[in-house]
Coordinates of C-alpha atoms in Angstrom, one line a residue:
Chain A
X267 CA 104.1 67.4 121.5
X268 CA 105.2 67.7 117.9
X269 CA 106.7 64.5 116.5
X270 CA 108.1 63.8 113.1
X271 CA 108.8 60.1 112.4
X272 CA 111.0 59.1 109.5
X273 CA 109.7 62.1 107.5
X274 CA 110.7 62.1 103.9
X275 CA 109.9 64.8 101.3
X276 CA 110.8 64.8 97.6
X277 CA 110.6 67.8 95.3
X278 CA 110.7 67.5 91.5
X279 CA 114.5 68.1 91.5
X280 CA 115.2 65.5 94.1
X281 CA 114.8 64.5 97.8
X282 CA 114.8 67.4 100.3
X283 CA 114.3 65.5 103.6
X284 CA 115.6 62.0 104.0
X285 CA 114.1 60.4 107.1
X286 CA 113.9 63.0 109.7
X287 CA 113.1 62.0 113.3
X288 CA 112.4 64.9 115.6
X289 CA 110.3 65.7 118.6
X290 CA 109.5 69.0 120.3
X291 CA 108.2 68.7 123.9
X292 CA 106.0 71.3 125.6
X293 CA 108.0 74.2 127.0
X294 CA 111.1 73.4 125.0
X295 CA 113.0 75.6 122.6
X296 CA 114.5 73.5 119.9
X297 CA 116.8 75.0 117.3
X298 CA 117.2 73.4 113.9
X299 CA 120.7 74.3 112.8
X300 CA 121.9 73.7 109.2
X301 CA 123.5 75.2 106.2
X302 CA 121.5 77.5 104.0
X303 CA 119.3 75.5 101.5
X304 CA 119.5 72.3 103.5
X305 CA 115.7 72.0 103.9
X306 CA 115.2 73.7 107.3
X307 CA 112.4 76.0 106.1
X308 CA 110.7 73.0 104.3
X309 CA 110.8 71.1 107.6
X310 CA 109.2 74.0 109.4
X311 CA 106.4 74.2 106.8
X312 CA 105.8 70.5 107.2
X313 CA 105.4 71.1 111.0
X314 CA 103.1 74.0 110.2
X315 CA 100.9 71.8 108.1
X316 CA 101.2 73.7 104.9
X317 CA 103.2 70.9 103.2
X318 CA 102.5 67.2 103.4
X319 CA 105.4 64.7 103.6
X320 CA 106.1 62.2 100.8
X321 CA 106.6 59.6 103.5
X322 CA 106.6 59.2 107.3
X323 CA 104.4 60.8 109.9
X324 CA 103.9 64.3 111.3
X325 CA 102.0 64.3 114.5
X326 CA 101.2 67.7 116.0
X327 CA 99.4 67.4 119.4
X328 CA 99.9 71.1 120.2
X329 CA 96.5 72.8 120.3
X330 CA 97.6 76.1 118.9
X331 CA 100.5 77.0 116.6
X332 CA 101.8 80.4 115.4
X333 CA 104.7 81.2 113.0
X334 CA 107.2 83.9 112.5
X335 CA 108.6 84.0 109.0
X336 CA 111.9 85.0 107.6
X337 CA 110.3 88.2 106.3
X338 CA 107.7 89.9 108.4
X339 CA 104.7 89.2 106.1
X340 CA 102.7 92.1 107.5
X341 CA 99.6 93.5 105.9
X342 CA 101.0 96.8 104.3
X343 CA 97.6 98.5 104.6
X344 CA 97.1 97.8 108.3
X345 CA 98.8 99.5 111.2
X346 CA 101.2 97.8 113.7
X347 CA 98.4 97.2 116.2
X348 CA 96.0 95.6 113.7
X349 CA 98.8 93.5 112.3
X350 CA 99.7 92.2 115.8
X351 CA 96.0 91.5 116.4
X352 CA 95.6 89.5 113.2
X353 CA 95.6 86.1 115.1
X354 CA 93.1 87.4 117.6
X355 CA 90.8 88.5 114.9
X356 CA 91.1 85.0 113.3
X357 CA 90.0 83.6 116.7
X358 CA 86.9 85.9 116.7
X359 CA 87.9 88.3 119.5
X360 CA 86.0 91.6 119.6
X361 CA 87.9 94.6 118.1
X362 CA 88.4 96.4 121.4
X363 CA 89.8 93.4 123.2
X364 CA 92.1 92.3 120.5
X365 CA 93.5 95.8 120.0
X366 CA 94.1 96.2 123.8
X367 CA 95.9 92.9 123.9
X368 CA 98.0 93.7 120.8
X369 CA 98.9 97.1 122.2
X370 CA 100.1 95.4 125.4
X371 CA 102.5 93.0 123.7
X372 CA 103.8 95.6 121.3
X373 CA 104.6 97.9 124.1
X374 CA 106.4 95.1 125.9
X375 CA 108.4 94.5 122.7
X376 CA 109.6 98.1 122.7
X377 CA 106.9 100.0 120.8
X378 CA 106.1 103.6 121.8
X379 CA 102.4 104.7 121.8
X380 CA 103.2 106.7 118.7
X381 CA 104.4 103.7 116.8
X382 CA 101.2 101.6 117.3
X383 CA 99.4 103.3 114.4
X384 CA 102.2 103.3 111.9
X385 CA 101.8 101.0 108.9
X386 CA 104.6 98.6 107.9
X387 CA 106.2 100.8 105.2
X388 CA 106.8 103.5 107.9
X389 CA 108.5 101.0 110.2
X390 CA 112.1 99.9 110.1
X391 CA 113.0 96.3 109.4
X392 CA 113.6 95.6 113.0
X393 CA 110.2 97.1 114.1
X394 CA 108.4 95.2 111.4
X395 CA 109.9 92.0 112.7
X396 CA 108.9 92.9 116.2
X397 CA 105.3 93.3 115.0
X398 CA 105.5 89.8 113.3
X399 CA 106.9 88.4 116.6
X400 CA 104.1 90.2 118.5
X401 CA 101.5 88.7 116.1
X402 CA 102.8 85.2 117.0
X403 CA 103.5 85.5 120.7
X404 CA 100.3 87.5 121.5
X405 CA 98.3 84.4 121.0
X406 CA 100.2 82.6 123.7
X407 CA 100.3 79.5 121.4
X408 CA 101.6 76.3 122.9
X409 CA 104.0 76.0 119.8
X410 CA 105.7 78.8 117.9
X411 CA 107.5 78.1 114.7
X412 CA 110.3 80.6 113.8
X413 CA 112.0 80.6 110.4
X414 CA 115.3 82.6 110.7
X415 CA 113.3 85.6 111.8
X416 CA 116.4 87.7 112.4
X417 CA 118.4 86.8 109.4
X418 CA 118.0 90.2 107.7
X419 CA 118.7 92.3 110.9
X420 CA 122.0 93.7 112.1
X421 CA 124.0 92.1 114.9
X422 CA 122.9 94.4 117.7
X423 CA 119.2 94.2 116.8
X424 CA 119.4 90.5 116.4
X425 CA 120.8 90.0 119.9
X426 CA 118.1 92.2 121.4
X427 CA 115.3 90.3 119.6
X428 CA 116.9 86.9 120.6
X429 CA 116.8 88.0 124.2
X430 CA 113.1 89.1 123.9
X431 CA 112.1 85.9 122.2
X432 CA 113.8 83.7 124.7
X433 CA 112.2 85.7 127.6
X434 CA 108.7 85.6 126.0
X435 CA 108.9 81.9 125.3
X436 CA 110.0 81.2 128.9
X437 CA 107.4 83.6 130.3
X438 CA 104.5 81.9 128.5
X439 CA 106.0 78.4 128.8
X440 CA 105.5 77.7 125.1
X441 CA 107.4 75.3 122.9
X442 CA 109.3 76.7 120.0
X443 CA 111.0 75.3 116.9
X444 CA 113.5 77.8 115.7
X445 CA 115.4 77.6 112.4
X446 CA 118.7 79.2 111.9
X447 CA 122.0 78.7 110.0
X448 CA 123.9 80.8 112.7
X449 CA 125.6 78.7 115.3
X450 CA 125.9 81.5 117.8
X451 CA 122.1 82.2 117.5
X452 CA 121.6 78.5 118.2
X453 CA 123.7 78.4 121.4
X454 CA 122.0 81.7 122.6
X455 CA 118.5 80.4 122.3
X456 CA 118.3 76.6 122.4
X457 CA 117.4 74.1 125.0
X458 CA 118.3 71.5 122.4
X459 CA 120.1 72.0 119.1
X460 CA 119.2 69.6 116.2
X461 CA 121.9 69.7 113.5
X462 CA 120.8 68.9 110.0
X463 CA 123.0 67.6 107.2
X464 CA 123.1 69.4 103.8
X465 CA 120.3 68.5 101.4
X466 CA 118.8 66.0 101.5
X467 CA 118.5 66.8 105.2
X468 CA 118.9 64.2 107.9
X469 CA 119.5 64.7 111.6
X470 CA 123.3 64.4 112.3
X471 CA 123.4 65.5 115.9
X472 CA 121.0 66.4 118.8
X473 CA 122.7 68.4 121.6
X474 CA 120.9 69.3 124.9
X475 CA 122.3 72.5 126.3
X476 CA 121.6 75.6 128.4
X477 CA 121.2 78.8 126.5
X478 CA 124.3 80.9 126.7
X479 CA 124.0 84.7 127.2
X480 CA 127.5 86.2 127.9
X481 CA 129.5 86.7 124.7
X482 CA 132.4 84.5 126.0
X483 CA 130.0 81.7 126.9
X484 CA 128.4 81.9 123.5
X485 CA 131.7 81.7 121.6
X486 CA 132.9 78.9 123.9
X487 CA 129.7 76.9 123.3
X488 CA 129.9 77.5 119.6
X489 CA 133.5 76.4 119.4
X490 CA 132.7 73.3 121.5
X491 CA 129.9 72.4 119.0
X492 CA 132.2 72.9 116.0
X493 CA 134.8 70.5 117.5
X494 CA 132.3 67.7 116.8
X495 CA 133.2 66.4 113.4
X496 CA 129.6 65.7 112.3
X497 CA 128.6 69.3 113.3
X498 CA 131.6 70.9 111.6
X499 CA 131.0 68.8 108.4
X500 CA 127.2 69.7 108.3
X501 CA 127.9 73.4 108.7
X502 CA 131.0 73.8 106.6
X503 CA 130.7 75.4 103.1
X504 CA 130.4 72.8 100.4
X505 CA 134.0 73.1 99.1
X506 CA 135.4 72.6 102.7
X507 CA 133.7 69.2 103.3
X508 CA 134.7 65.8 102.1
X509 CA 131.1 64.6 102.1
X510 CA 129.9 67.8 100.4
X511 CA 132.5 67.8 97.6
X512 CA 130.8 68.4 94.3
X513 CA 127.4 68.9 95.8
X514 CA 125.4 71.9 94.9
X515 CA 123.6 73.6 97.8
X516 CA 119.8 73.7 97.3
Chain B
X254 CA 109.4 74.4 92.3
X255 CA 106.9 71.6 92.8
X256 CA 106.7 69.1 95.6
X257 CA 105.0 65.8 95.8
X258 CA 102.1 66.2 98.2
X259 CA 102.3 70.0 98.2
X260 CA 98.9 71.1 99.5
X261 CA 98.7 74.7 98.5
X262 CA 98.6 75.5 94.8
X263 CA 99.4 79.1 95.6
X264 CA 102.9 78.1 96.5
X265 CA 103.7 77.5 92.8
X266 CA 102.9 81.1 91.9
X267 CA 105.2 84.0 91.7
X268 CA 106.2 85.5 95.0
X269 CA 106.5 89.0 93.6
X270 CA 104.3 91.6 95.3
X271 CA 102.1 93.7 93.0
X272 CA 103.7 97.0 92.4
X273 CA 103.5 100.0 90.2
X274 CA 103.7 99.0 86.6
X275 CA 102.6 95.4 87.2
X276 CA 100.0 95.7 84.6
X277 CA 97.4 97.5 86.7
X278 CA 95.3 99.8 84.5
X279 CA 96.6 103.3 84.7
X280 CA 94.5 106.0 86.2
X281 CA 93.7 108.2 83.3
X282 CA 91.1 110.5 84.9
X283 CA 92.1 114.0 85.6
X284 CA 91.9 113.4 89.4
X285 CA 94.2 110.5 89.1
X286 CA 96.7 112.4 87.0
X287 CA 96.6 115.4 89.3
X288 CA 97.2 113.2 92.3
X289 CA 100.4 111.9 90.8
X290 CA 99.4 108.2 90.8
X291 CA 98.2 105.9 93.5
X292 CA 100.7 103.1 93.5
X293 CA 101.6 101.4 96.7
X294 CA 105.2 100.4 97.0
X295 CA 106.4 97.0 98.1
X296 CA 107.1 97.2 101.8
X297 CA 110.8 97.6 102.3
X298 CA 112.3 94.9 104.5
X299 CA 115.3 97.0 105.4
X300 CA 118.2 95.1 106.9
X301 CA 118.4 97.4 109.9
X302 CA 117.3 100.6 111.5
X303 CA 115.8 103.2 109.3
X304 CA 112.7 103.2 107.1
X305 CA 113.6 103.5 103.5
X306 CA 114.6 106.9 102.4
X307 CA 111.7 107.1 99.9
X308 CA 109.3 106.9 102.8
X309 CA 111.1 109.2 105.1
X310 CA 111.4 112.1 102.7
X311 CA 110.7 112.4 99.0
X312 CA 113.7 113.5 96.9
X313 CA 113.3 117.0 95.6
X314 CA 111.5 117.2 92.3
X315 CA 109.7 113.9 92.8
X316 CA 106.3 115.6 93.4
X317 CA 104.8 119.0 93.4
X318 CA 103.2 120.3 96.6
X319 CA 99.4 120.4 96.7
X320 CA 99.1 124.1 96.1
X321 CA 101.9 124.1 93.5
X322 CA 100.2 121.3 91.6
X323 CA 96.9 123.1 91.8
X324 CA 98.4 126.4 90.5
X325 CA 100.0 124.7 87.5
X326 CA 96.7 122.9 86.8
X327 CA 94.8 126.2 86.9
X328 CA 97.4 127.7 84.6
X329 CA 96.8 124.8 82.2
X330 CA 93.0 125.5 82.2
X331 CA 93.5 129.2 81.7
X332 CA 95.7 128.4 78.7
X333 CA 93.0 126.1 77.3
X334 CA 90.3 128.8 77.7
X335 CA 92.7 131.3 76.1
X336 CA 93.3 128.9 73.1
X337 CA 89.6 128.4 72.8
X338 CA 88.8 132.1 72.9
X339 CA 91.6 132.8 70.3
X340 CA 90.2 130.0 68.1
X341 CA 86.7 131.4 68.3
X342 CA 87.8 134.9 67.4
X343 CA 89.9 133.5 64.5
X344 CA 87.4 131.1 63.1
X345 CA 84.1 133.0 63.8
X346 CA 80.9 132.0 65.7
X347 CA 79.7 129.6 63.0
X348 CA 82.7 127.3 63.7
X349 CA 83.4 127.9 67.4
X350 CA 81.5 130.0 69.9
X351 CA 83.5 132.3 72.2
X352 CA 83.9 131.5 75.9
X353 CA 81.5 134.3 77.0
X354 CA 78.9 133.1 74.5
X355 CA 79.2 129.6 76.0
X356 CA 78.9 130.9 79.5
X357 CA 75.8 132.8 78.6
X358 CA 74.4 129.6 77.0
X359 CA 75.1 127.7 80.2
X360 CA 73.3 130.3 82.2
X361 CA 70.3 130.1 79.8
X362 CA 70.2 126.3 80.2
X363 CA 70.0 126.7 83.9
X364 CA 67.5 129.5 83.7
X365 CA 65.2 127.5 81.4
X366 CA 65.3 124.6 83.9
X367 CA 66.9 122.2 81.3
X368 CA 70.4 121.8 82.7
X369 CA 69.7 120.0 86.0
X370 CA 67.2 117.4 84.8
X371 CA 69.2 116.5 81.7
X372 CA 72.4 116.3 83.7
X373 CA 70.7 114.1 86.3
X374 CA 69.4 111.8 83.5
X375 CA 72.8 111.5 82.0
X376 CA 74.3 110.8 85.5
X377 CA 71.6 108.1 86.0
X378 CA 72.6 106.5 82.7
X379 CA 76.4 106.8 83.3
X380 CA 76.5 105.9 87.0
X381 CA 73.8 103.2 86.7
X382 CA 75.6 101.6 83.8
X383 CA 79.0 102.0 85.5
X384 CA 77.7 100.3 88.7
X385 CA 76.2 97.4 86.8
X386 CA 79.3 97.0 84.7
X387 CA 81.6 97.3 87.7
X388 CA 79.7 94.8 89.8
X389 CA 79.7 92.3 86.9
X390 CA 83.4 93.0 86.2
X391 CA 84.4 92.5 89.8
X392 CA 82.4 89.3 90.2
X393 CA 83.6 87.8 86.9
X394 CA 87.2 88.9 87.6
X395 CA 87.2 87.4 91.1
X396 CA 85.7 84.1 89.8
X397 CA 88.2 84.1 86.9
X398 CA 91.1 84.8 89.1
X399 CA 90.2 82.1 91.7
X400 CA 89.1 79.4 89.2
X401 CA 91.8 79.2 86.6
X402 CA 89.9 77.5 83.8
X403 CA 87.1 80.0 84.2
X404 CA 89.6 82.8 84.0
X405 CA 91.1 81.3 80.8
X406 CA 87.7 80.9 79.3
X407 CA 86.3 84.4 80.1
X408 CA 89.5 86.5 79.4
X409 CA 89.3 86.3 75.5
X410 CA 85.5 86.9 75.7
X411 CA 85.9 90.0 77.8
X412 CA 88.9 91.2 75.6
X413 CA 86.7 90.8 72.5
X414 CA 84.0 92.9 74.3
X415 CA 86.6 95.4 75.3
X416 CA 87.7 95.7 71.6
X417 CA 84.2 96.1 70.3
X418 CA 83.6 99.8 69.5
X419 CA 80.9 101.4 71.8
X420 CA 79.1 102.6 68.7
X421 CA 78.5 99.0 67.8
X422 CA 76.9 98.4 71.2
X423 CA 74.7 101.5 70.7
X424 CA 73.4 100.2 67.4
X425 CA 72.8 96.7 68.9
X426 CA 71.2 98.2 72.0
X427 CA 68.9 100.4 69.9
X428 CA 67.7 97.2 68.0
X429 CA 67.3 95.3 71.3
X430 CA 65.9 97.9 73.6
X431 CA 64.7 100.6 71.3
X432 CA 65.2 104.4 71.9
X433 CA 65.1 105.3 75.6
X434 CA 67.2 105.1 78.8
X435 CA 68.0 101.4 78.5
X436 CA 70.2 101.9 75.5
X437 CA 72.8 104.3 77.1
X438 CA 72.7 102.3 80.4
X439 CA 73.4 99.0 78.7
X440 CA 76.1 100.5 76.5
X441 CA 77.9 102.0 79.5
X442 CA 77.6 98.7 81.4
X443 CA 79.1 96.6 78.6
X444 CA 81.9 99.1 78.1
X445 CA 82.8 99.3 81.8
X446 CA 82.6 95.6 82.6
X447 CA 85.7 94.4 80.7
X448 CA 87.9 97.2 82.0
X449 CA 87.0 96.3 85.6
X450 CA 87.1 92.6 84.9
X451 CA 90.7 92.7 83.6
X452 CA 91.8 94.7 86.6
X453 CA 90.1 92.4 89.1
X454 CA 91.6 89.4 87.3
X455 CA 95.0 90.9 87.4
X456 CA 94.5 91.8 91.1
X457 CA 93.6 88.3 92.1
X458 CA 96.4 86.8 90.1
X459 CA 99.1 89.1 91.5
X460 CA 98.2 88.5 95.2
X461 CA 101.1 87.8 97.5
X462 CA 101.1 84.1 98.2
X463 CA 103.2 84.6 101.3
X464 CA 100.4 86.6 102.9
X465 CA 97.9 83.9 101.9
X466 CA 100.2 81.3 103.6
X467 CA 100.4 83.5 106.7
X468 CA 96.6 83.8 106.9
X469 CA 96.3 80.0 106.5
X470 CA 98.8 79.3 109.3
X471 CA 97.0 81.7 111.6
X472 CA 93.7 80.0 110.6
X473 CA 92.0 83.2 109.4
X474 CA 88.4 82.4 108.5
X475 CA 87.2 83.1 104.9
X476 CA 85.6 86.4 105.7
X477 CA 88.8 87.7 107.3
X478 CA 90.8 86.6 104.3
X479 CA 88.3 88.5 102.1
X480 CA 88.3 91.7 104.1
X481 CA 91.8 91.8 105.4
X482 CA 93.7 90.4 102.4
X483 CA 91.9 90.0 99.1
X484 CA 89.9 93.3 99.0
X485 CA 92.9 95.5 100.0
X486 CA 95.1 93.7 97.5
X487 CA 92.5 94.1 94.8
X488 CA 92.1 97.8 95.6
X489 CA 95.4 98.7 94.0
X490 CA 94.1 97.4 90.7
X491 CA 90.4 98.2 91.0
X492 CA 90.5 101.9 91.9
X493 CA 92.4 103.1 88.8
X494 CA 90.1 100.8 86.7
X495 CA 87.0 102.3 88.3
X496 CA 88.3 105.8 87.5
X497 CA 88.9 104.8 83.9
X498 CA 85.5 103.1 83.6
X499 CA 83.7 106.1 85.1
X500 CA 85.4 108.5 82.7
X501 CA 84.3 106.2 79.8
X502 CA 80.8 105.9 81.3
X503 CA 80.0 109.6 80.9
X504 CA 81.5 109.7 77.3
X505 CA 79.6 106.6 76.2
X506 CA 76.4 107.7 77.9
X507 CA 76.4 111.0 76.1
X508 CA 77.2 109.3 72.8
X509 CA 74.5 106.8 73.2
X510 CA 72.0 109.5 74.1
X511 CA 72.9 111.5 71.0
X512 CA 72.4 108.5 68.8
X513 CA 69.4 107.0 70.5
X514 CA 67.5 110.2 70.8
X515 CA 67.1 109.6 74.5
X516 CA 66.8 112.4 77.0
X517 CA 69.9 113.6 78.9
X518 CA 72.8 115.8 77.9
X519 CA 73.2 113.8 74.7
X520 CA 69.6 114.6 73.8
X521 CA 70.3 118.2 74.5
X522 CA 73.3 118.1 72.2
X523 CA 71.3 116.5 69.5
X524 CA 68.6 119.2 69.8
X525 CA 71.3 122.0 69.8
X526 CA 72.9 120.4 66.7
X527 CA 69.5 120.3 65.0
X528 CA 69.1 124.0 65.7
X529 CA 72.7 124.6 64.6
X530 CA 73.2 126.2 68.0
X531 CA 76.9 126.0 68.6
X532 CA 77.0 127.9 71.8
X533 CA 74.4 125.6 73.4
X534 CA 76.4 122.5 72.1
X535 CA 79.5 123.8 73.7
X536 CA 77.5 124.6 76.9
X537 CA 76.3 121.0 77.2
X538 CA 79.9 119.7 76.6
X539 CA 81.3 122.0 79.3
X540 CA 78.5 121.0 81.7
X541 CA 79.0 117.3 81.2
X542 CA 82.8 117.6 81.6
X543 CA 82.3 119.6 84.8
X544 CA 79.8 117.0 86.0
X545 CA 82.3 114.1 85.3
X546 CA 85.0 115.9 87.4
X547 CA 82.5 116.4 90.2
X548 CA 81.5 112.7 90.1
X549 CA 85.2 111.7 90.1
X550 CA 85.8 114.0 93.1
X551 CA 82.8 112.6 95.0
X552 CA 83.0 108.9 94.1
X553 CA 86.7 108.1 93.5
X554 CA 88.9 110.8 95.0
X555 CA 88.2 109.5 98.6
X556 CA 89.2 106.0 97.4
X557 CA 92.5 107.4 95.9
X558 CA 93.3 109.3 99.1
X559 CA 92.7 106.1 101.2
X560 CA 94.9 104.2 98.8
X561 CA 97.7 106.7 99.1
X562 CA 97.4 107.1 102.9
X563 CA 97.5 103.3 103.5
X564 CA 100.9 103.2 101.7
X565 CA 102.4 105.1 104.7

């Protein structure tokens, strides 16, 4: 389990996180939903262990964690297969075994045999992000952290990758902490949606739900969420909120 | 942006990927110029479907085809030979020998069994000094890039060495080592080291911190970070610096040989000068230039091809 208890973080220009309490249980897909700049990515980096909190506790009892970033962060000089196998190499798997396993997951994510040896500059944005997802999911980690991985993709591609991620997470029974500012993405993916306030972030709502798939159900669930004043206020643009009046988004 | 408790100092650095024109030394060797540069572009994170157009197909006029480029290069060489021949005929054999006289002198050098041993000696001085300087430059550059105070301390020293004329090193080396092979080798090494050092330093400093964070999160061991991240990132900076340093190595080696009276092509030039044999002087010059091009083709062209190929 990943547990954050009263986590606070201050940057030089002010507080970013103001007392976050959050838990991610095994096998659960939790979506962190909040406005751009509210501190979602910072929270994810705390969970990944690359940032230390100013106060509070971060306890990560998951054995293995992997992360998908907002941008693919692939090695430009390595082909798709070797990029997907990066985590296996870090764990000391022999070359033949790690390449075979990387090929298997890339093909499951829609790669053709001819695409496996392409380097990132020769791949489209969507294909690059698939390699990044393959790199994370191939390891079958018990926790995967995802930082708005589809933010730069078009709507159709985003829906397809959302479906793939949800299916892969369910298939492997892994826990996931997924960051997004898109409410429809949250209702499509989440077992539980955690809504963050604008910076400094605090949890304003936690909503258990079942992932919606049909478009009507997605929009109905999103509308239902937005009817909650605390959610609407947290997600509205700064000028439209009473609480956010005069605040500059970070 | 700074954070209390931030654990990774790399996070404070620029997030720009290294790219063409980021201060990497330019490839000034003939091979590098003919190849049209070696730069690797920043990977495009396109919003949607297609790879960037620059990857899918080069715009017309962006680059010549391989054979077209070769044909224009050959035309340039023919023009140079024509200019040389015209100059020789206009100025007379006591100022500039003709092309055929030089070719005959080259053949004579091979026939007399002088050319190969002297070229090998010069290659030994140039390549030996280049390797010593490159190893020292890479190690110092890596250390200076990774340990910031060390980098701040060594940079002005190496820039001072870079600014010192090679002729000054020849004189000092003559006093330190006396006439012989050590003088040209030392002079080449001390000339090559700062060129490579500055490239390595720049390479380390312009690494992509986002890739470093990715490797850290995936718990890549130090050896994997070295082979999969650091060395490929450095290659963009180091390969052009190696080409530059190798070109300098041959020039400096010949100069040091001429002045120190050592054997090698420089020694041959010094003897030809003493005999006022202009054709033989030109023959040695042509031979050493051809030898440099061959060394570049054997040692560095494969690296440049790899660098271009990995860019997609």
